[in-house]
PDB file of C-alpha atoms in Angstrom:
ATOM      1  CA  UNK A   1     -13.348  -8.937   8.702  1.00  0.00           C
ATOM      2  CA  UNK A   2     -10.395  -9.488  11.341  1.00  0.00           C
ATOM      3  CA  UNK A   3      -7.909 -11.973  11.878  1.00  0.00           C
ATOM      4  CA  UNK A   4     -10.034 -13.548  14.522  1.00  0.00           C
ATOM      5  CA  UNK A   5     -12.717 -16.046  13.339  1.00  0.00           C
ATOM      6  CA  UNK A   6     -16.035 -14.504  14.304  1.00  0.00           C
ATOM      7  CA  UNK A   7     -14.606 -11.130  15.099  1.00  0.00           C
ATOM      8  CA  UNK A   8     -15.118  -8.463  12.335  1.00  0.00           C
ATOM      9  CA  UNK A   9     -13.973  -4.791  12.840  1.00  0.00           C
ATOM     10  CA  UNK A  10     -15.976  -1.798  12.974  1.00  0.00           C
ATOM     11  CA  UNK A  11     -15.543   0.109   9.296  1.00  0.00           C
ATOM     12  CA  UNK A  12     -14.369   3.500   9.103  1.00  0.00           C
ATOM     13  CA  UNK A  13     -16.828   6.403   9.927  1.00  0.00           C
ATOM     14  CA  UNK A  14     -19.023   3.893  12.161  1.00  0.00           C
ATOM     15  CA  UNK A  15     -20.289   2.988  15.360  1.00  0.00           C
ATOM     16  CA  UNK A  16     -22.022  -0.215  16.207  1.00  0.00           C
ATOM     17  CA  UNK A  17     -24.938   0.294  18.478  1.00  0.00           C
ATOM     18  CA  UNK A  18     -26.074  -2.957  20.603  1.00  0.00           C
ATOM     19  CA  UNK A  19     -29.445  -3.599  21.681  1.00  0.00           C
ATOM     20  CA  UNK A  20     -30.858  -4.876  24.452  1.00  0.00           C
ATOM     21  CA  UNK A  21     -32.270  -7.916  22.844  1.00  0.00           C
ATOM     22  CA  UNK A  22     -28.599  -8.635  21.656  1.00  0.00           C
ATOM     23  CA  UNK A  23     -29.111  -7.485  17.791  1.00  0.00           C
ATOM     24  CA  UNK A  24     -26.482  -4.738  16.654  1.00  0.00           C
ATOM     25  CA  UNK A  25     -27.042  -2.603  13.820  1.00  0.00           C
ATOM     26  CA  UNK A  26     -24.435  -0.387  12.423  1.00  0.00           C
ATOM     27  CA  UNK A  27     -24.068   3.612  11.811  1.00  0.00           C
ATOM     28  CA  UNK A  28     -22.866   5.398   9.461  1.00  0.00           C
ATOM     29  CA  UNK A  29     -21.620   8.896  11.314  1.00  0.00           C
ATOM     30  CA  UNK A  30     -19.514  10.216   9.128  1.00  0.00           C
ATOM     31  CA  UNK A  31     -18.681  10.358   5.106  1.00  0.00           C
ATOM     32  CA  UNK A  32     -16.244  12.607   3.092  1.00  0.00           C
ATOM     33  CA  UNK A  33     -17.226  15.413   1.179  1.00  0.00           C
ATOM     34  CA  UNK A  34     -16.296  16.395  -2.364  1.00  0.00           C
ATOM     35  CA  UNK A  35     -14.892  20.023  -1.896  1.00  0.00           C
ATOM     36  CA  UNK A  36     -14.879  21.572  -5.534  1.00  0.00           C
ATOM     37  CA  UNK A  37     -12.924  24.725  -4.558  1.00  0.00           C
ATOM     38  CA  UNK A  38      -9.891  22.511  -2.605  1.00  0.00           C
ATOM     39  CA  UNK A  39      -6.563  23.487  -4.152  1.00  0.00           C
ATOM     40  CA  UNK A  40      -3.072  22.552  -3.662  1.00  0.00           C
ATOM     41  CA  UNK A  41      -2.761  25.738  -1.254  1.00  0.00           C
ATOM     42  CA  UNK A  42      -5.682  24.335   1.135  1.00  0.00           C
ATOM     43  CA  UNK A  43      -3.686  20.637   1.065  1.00  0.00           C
ATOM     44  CA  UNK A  44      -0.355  22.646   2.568  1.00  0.00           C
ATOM     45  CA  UNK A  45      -2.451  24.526   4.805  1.00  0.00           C
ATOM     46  CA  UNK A  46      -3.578  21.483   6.306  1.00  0.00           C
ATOM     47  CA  UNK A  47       0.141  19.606   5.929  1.00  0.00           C
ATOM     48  CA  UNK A  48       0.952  22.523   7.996  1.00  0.00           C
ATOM     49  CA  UNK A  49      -1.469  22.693  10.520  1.00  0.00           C
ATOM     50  CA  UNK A  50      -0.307  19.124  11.532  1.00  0.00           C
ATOM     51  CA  UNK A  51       2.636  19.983  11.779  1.00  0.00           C
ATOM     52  CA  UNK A  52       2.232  22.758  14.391  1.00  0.00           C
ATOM     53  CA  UNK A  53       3.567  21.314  17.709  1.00  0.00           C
ATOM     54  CA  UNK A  54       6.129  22.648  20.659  1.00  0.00           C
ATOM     55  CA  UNK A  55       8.185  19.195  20.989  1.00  0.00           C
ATOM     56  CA  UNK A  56      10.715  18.189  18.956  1.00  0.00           C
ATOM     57  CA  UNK A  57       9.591  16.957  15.858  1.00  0.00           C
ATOM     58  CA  UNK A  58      10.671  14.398  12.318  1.00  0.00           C
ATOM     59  CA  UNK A  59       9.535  13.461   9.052  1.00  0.00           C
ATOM     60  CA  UNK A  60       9.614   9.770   8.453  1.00  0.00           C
ATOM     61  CA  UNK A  61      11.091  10.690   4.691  1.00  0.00           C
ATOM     62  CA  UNK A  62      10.856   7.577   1.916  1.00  0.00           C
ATOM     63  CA  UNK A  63      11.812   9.136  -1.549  1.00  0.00           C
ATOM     64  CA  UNK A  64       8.438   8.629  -2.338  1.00  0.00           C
ATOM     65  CA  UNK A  65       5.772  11.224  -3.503  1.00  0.00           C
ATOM     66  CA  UNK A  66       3.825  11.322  -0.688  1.00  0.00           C
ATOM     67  CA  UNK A  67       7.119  11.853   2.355  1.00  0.00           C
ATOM     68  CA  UNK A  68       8.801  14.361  -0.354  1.00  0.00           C
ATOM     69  CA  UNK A  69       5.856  16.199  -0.589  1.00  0.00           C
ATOM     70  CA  UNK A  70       5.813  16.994   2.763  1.00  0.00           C
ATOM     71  CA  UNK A  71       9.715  17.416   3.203  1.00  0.00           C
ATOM     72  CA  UNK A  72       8.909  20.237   0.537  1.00  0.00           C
ATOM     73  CA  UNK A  73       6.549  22.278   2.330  1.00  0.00           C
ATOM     74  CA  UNK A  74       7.673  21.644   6.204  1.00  0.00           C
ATOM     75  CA  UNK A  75      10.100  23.368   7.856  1.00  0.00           C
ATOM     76  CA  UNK A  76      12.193  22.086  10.838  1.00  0.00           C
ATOM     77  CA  UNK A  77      11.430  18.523  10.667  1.00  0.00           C
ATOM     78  CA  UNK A  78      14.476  16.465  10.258  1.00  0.00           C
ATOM     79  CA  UNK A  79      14.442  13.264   8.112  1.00  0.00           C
ATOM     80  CA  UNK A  80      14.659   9.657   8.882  1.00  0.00           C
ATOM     81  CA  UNK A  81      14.727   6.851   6.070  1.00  0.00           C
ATOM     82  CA  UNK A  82      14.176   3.150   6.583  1.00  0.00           C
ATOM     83  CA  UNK A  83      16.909   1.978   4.521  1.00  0.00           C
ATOM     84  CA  UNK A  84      14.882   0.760   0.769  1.00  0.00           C
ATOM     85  CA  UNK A  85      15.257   1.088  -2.900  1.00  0.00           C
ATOM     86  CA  UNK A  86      13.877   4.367  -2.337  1.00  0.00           C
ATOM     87  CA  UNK A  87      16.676   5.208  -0.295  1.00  0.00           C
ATOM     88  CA  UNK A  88      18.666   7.664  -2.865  1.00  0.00           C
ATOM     89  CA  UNK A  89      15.572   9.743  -3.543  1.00  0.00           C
ATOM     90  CA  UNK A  90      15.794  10.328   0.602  1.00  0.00           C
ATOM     91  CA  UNK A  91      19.128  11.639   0.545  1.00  0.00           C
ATOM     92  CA  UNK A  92      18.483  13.982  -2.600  1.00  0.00           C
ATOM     93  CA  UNK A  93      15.664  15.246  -0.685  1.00  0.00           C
ATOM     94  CA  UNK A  94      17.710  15.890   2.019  1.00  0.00           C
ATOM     95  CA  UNK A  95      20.042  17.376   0.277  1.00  0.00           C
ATOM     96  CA  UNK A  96      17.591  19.618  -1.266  1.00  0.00           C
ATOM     97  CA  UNK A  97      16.154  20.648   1.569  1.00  0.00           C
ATOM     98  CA  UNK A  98      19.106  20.901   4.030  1.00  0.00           C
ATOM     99  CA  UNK A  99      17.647  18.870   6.836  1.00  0.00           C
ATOM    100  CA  UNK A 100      19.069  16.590   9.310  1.00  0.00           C
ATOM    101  CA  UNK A 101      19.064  13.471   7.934  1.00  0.00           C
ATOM    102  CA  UNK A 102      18.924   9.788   9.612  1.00  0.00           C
ATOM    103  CA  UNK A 103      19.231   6.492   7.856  1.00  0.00           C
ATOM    104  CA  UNK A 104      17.775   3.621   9.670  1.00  0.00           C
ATOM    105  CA  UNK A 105      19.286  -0.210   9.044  1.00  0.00           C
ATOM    106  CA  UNK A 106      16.316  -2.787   9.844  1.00  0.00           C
ATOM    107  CA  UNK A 107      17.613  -4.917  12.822  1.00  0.00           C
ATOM    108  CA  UNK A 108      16.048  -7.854  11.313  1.00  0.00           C
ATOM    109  CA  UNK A 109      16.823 -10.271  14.029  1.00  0.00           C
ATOM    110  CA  UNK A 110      14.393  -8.057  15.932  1.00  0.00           C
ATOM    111  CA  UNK A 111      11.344  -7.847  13.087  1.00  0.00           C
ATOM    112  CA  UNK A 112       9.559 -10.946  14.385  1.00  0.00           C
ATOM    113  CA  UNK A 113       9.414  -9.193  17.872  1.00  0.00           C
ATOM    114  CA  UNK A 114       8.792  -5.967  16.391  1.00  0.00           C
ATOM    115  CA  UNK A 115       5.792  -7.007  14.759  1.00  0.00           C
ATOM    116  CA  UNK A 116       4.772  -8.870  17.535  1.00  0.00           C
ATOM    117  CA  UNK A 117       5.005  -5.697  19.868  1.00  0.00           C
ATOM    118  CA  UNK A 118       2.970  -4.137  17.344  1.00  0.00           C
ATOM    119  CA  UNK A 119       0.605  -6.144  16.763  1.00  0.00           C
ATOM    120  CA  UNK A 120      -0.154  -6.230  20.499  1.00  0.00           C
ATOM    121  CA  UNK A 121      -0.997  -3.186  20.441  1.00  0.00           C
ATOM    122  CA  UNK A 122      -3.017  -2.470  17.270  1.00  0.00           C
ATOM    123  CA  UNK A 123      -4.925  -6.075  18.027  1.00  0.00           C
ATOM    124  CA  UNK A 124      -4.217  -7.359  14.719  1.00  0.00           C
ATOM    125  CA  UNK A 125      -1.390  -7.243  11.918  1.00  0.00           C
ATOM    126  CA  UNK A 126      -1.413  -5.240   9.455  1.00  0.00           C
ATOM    127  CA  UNK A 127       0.575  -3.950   6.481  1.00  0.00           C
ATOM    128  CA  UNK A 128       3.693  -3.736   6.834  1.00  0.00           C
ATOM    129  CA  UNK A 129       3.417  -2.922  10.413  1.00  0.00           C
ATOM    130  CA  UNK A 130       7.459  -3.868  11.270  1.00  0.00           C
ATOM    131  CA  UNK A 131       8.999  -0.936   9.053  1.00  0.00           C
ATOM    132  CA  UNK A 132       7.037   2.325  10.739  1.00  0.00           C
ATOM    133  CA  UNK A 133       7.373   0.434  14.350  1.00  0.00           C
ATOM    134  CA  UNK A 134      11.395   0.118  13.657  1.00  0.00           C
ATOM    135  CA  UNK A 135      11.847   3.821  12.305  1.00  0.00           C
ATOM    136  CA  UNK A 136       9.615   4.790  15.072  1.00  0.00           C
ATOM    137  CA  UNK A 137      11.847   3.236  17.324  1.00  0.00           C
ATOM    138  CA  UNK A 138      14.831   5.255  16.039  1.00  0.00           C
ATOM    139  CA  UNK A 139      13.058   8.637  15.951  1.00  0.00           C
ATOM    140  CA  UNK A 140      12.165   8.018  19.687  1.00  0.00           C
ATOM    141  CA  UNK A 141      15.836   7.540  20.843  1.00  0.00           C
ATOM    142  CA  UNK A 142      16.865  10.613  19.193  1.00  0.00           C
ATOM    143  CA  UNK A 143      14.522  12.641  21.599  1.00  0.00           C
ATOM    144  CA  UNK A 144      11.874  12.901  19.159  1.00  0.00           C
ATOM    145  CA  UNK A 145       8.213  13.202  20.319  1.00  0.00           C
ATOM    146  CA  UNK A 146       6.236  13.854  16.920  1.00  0.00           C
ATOM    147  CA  UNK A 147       6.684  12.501  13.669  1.00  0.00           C
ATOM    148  CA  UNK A 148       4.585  13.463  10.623  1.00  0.00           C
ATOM    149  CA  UNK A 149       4.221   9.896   7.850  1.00  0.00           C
ATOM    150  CA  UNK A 150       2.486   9.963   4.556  1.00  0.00           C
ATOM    151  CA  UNK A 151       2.400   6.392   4.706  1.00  0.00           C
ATOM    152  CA  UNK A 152      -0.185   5.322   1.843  1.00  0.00           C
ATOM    153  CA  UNK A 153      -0.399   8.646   0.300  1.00  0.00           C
ATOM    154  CA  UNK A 154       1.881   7.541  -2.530  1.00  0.00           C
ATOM    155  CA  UNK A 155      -1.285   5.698  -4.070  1.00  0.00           C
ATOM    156  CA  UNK A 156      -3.492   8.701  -3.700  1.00  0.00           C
ATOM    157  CA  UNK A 157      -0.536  10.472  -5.607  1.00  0.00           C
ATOM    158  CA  UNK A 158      -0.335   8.295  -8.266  1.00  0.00           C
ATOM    159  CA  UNK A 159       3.244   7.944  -7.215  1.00  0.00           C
ATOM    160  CA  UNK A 160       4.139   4.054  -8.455  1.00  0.00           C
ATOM    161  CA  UNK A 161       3.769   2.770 -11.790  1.00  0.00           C
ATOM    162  CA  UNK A 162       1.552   0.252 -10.398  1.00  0.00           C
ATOM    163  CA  UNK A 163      -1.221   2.554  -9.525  1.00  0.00           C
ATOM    164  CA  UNK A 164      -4.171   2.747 -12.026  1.00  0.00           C
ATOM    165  CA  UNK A 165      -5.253   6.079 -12.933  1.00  0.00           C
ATOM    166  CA  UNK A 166      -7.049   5.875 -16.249  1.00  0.00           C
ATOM    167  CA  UNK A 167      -8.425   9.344 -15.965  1.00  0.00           C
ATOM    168  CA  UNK A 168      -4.998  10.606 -15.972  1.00  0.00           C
ATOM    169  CA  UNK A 169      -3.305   8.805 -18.468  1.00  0.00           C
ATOM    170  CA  UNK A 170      -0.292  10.962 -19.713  1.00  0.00           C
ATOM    171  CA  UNK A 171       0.876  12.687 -17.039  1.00  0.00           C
ATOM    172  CA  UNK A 172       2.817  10.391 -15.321  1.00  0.00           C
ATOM    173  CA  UNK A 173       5.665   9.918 -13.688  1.00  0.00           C
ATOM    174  CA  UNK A 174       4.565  12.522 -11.168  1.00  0.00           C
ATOM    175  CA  UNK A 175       7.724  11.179  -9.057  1.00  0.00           C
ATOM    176  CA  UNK A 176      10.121  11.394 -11.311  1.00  0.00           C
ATOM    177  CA  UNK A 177      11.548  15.348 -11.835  1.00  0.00           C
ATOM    178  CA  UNK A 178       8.472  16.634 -10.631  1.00  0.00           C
ATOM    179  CA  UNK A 179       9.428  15.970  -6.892  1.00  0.00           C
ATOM    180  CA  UNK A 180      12.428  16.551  -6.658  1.00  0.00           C
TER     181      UNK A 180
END
C-alpha cells in the first residue's frame, strides 16, 4: 500500500520480479533469524560498529530509551535534541555523559516545507518525517556528516507505557532509573 492509488510498495526483504508477459510475482530474499546466544554485549558491538566513521559525527539524543541507550555506550558523538516533553531526560543525559549538547527549536513556519522537501525525496510521507528532517538540518550546519538515530527503537525497548508487552509484565518502567 502507498499513498498513490494503484501504486503499492515493495515489502521489506523483497524484490518484485516482472515477466515478460507483464505478470509480477514477488520474492522473499531475505528474513531475520532468531539468534539464541545474542546478548546485550553483541547489541553494543554492533551499536559500535556503526558508529565507526572518520567524519565528524552526532547522536540525535531524545530522552528516550532507545537515543540514551546509545548516548551510554558511544563515545565522541555529541548530542542534539528536538525540543519535546522528553527534553529534560536529554539534558540529564548529557549531563551524565559530558557531551556537547544542542537543543533544536522547530521553525514551524518552515514544517510544511520541510515535510514537503522530504517527502520529495522519500516519494511518500511518512511518520513523522518533519522532526528528523529539521534536527537533521541543524546537525548539518554544525559541520556534521554522520549522525547515529534510534528512531523507533523505543517500542522494541518497551520504553512507553503504551507499548504492550504481556510477556514482560512487571518489569517496567525500563526508562525510568534504569537509563539514566
Amino acid at each position: 500500500m502507498s499513498v498513490i492509488e494503484g501504486i503499492e510498495r515493495v515489502e521489506p526483504a523483497h524484490y518484485v520480479k516482472i515477466h515478460p508477459n507483464g505478470l509480477l510475482t514477488k520474492h522473499k530474499y531475505w528474513e531475520p533469524q532468531y539468534q539464541e546466544n545474542f546478548v546485550f554485549e553483541d547489541l553494543i558491538e554492533i551499536v559500535r560498529e556503526h558508529q565507526a566513521s572518520d567524519v565528524k559525527s552526532a547522536l540525535f539524543l531524545s530522552g528516550g530509551v532507545d537515543s540514551t541507550f546509545l548516548a551510554s555506550i558511544t563515545e565522541g558523538l555529541d548530542f542534539f535534541h528536538l525540543k519535546s516533553p522528553e527534553t529534560q531526560y536529554a539534558r540529564m543525559v548529557a549531563q551524565k555523559y559530558q557531551r556537547p549538547y544542542v537543543e533544536v527549536n522547530p521553525a514551524l513556519n518552515d514544517y510544511e516545507k520541510s515535510i514537503q522537501d522530504v517527502c520529495s525525496l522519500h516519494g511518500e510521507p511518512y511518520m513523522s518525517c518533519g522532526i528528523p528532517y529539521a534536527v537533521s538540518k541543524e546537525v548539518v550546519s554544525h559541520g556534521y556528516k554522520m549522525a547515529l538515530s534510534a528512531n523507533g527503537a523505543d517500542e522494541l525497548f518497551f520504553g512507553y507505557p503504551r507499548t504492550p508487552i504481556p510477556e514482560h509484565a512487571g518489569r517496567l518502567p525500563l526508562h525510568e532509573e534504569a537509563s539514566y
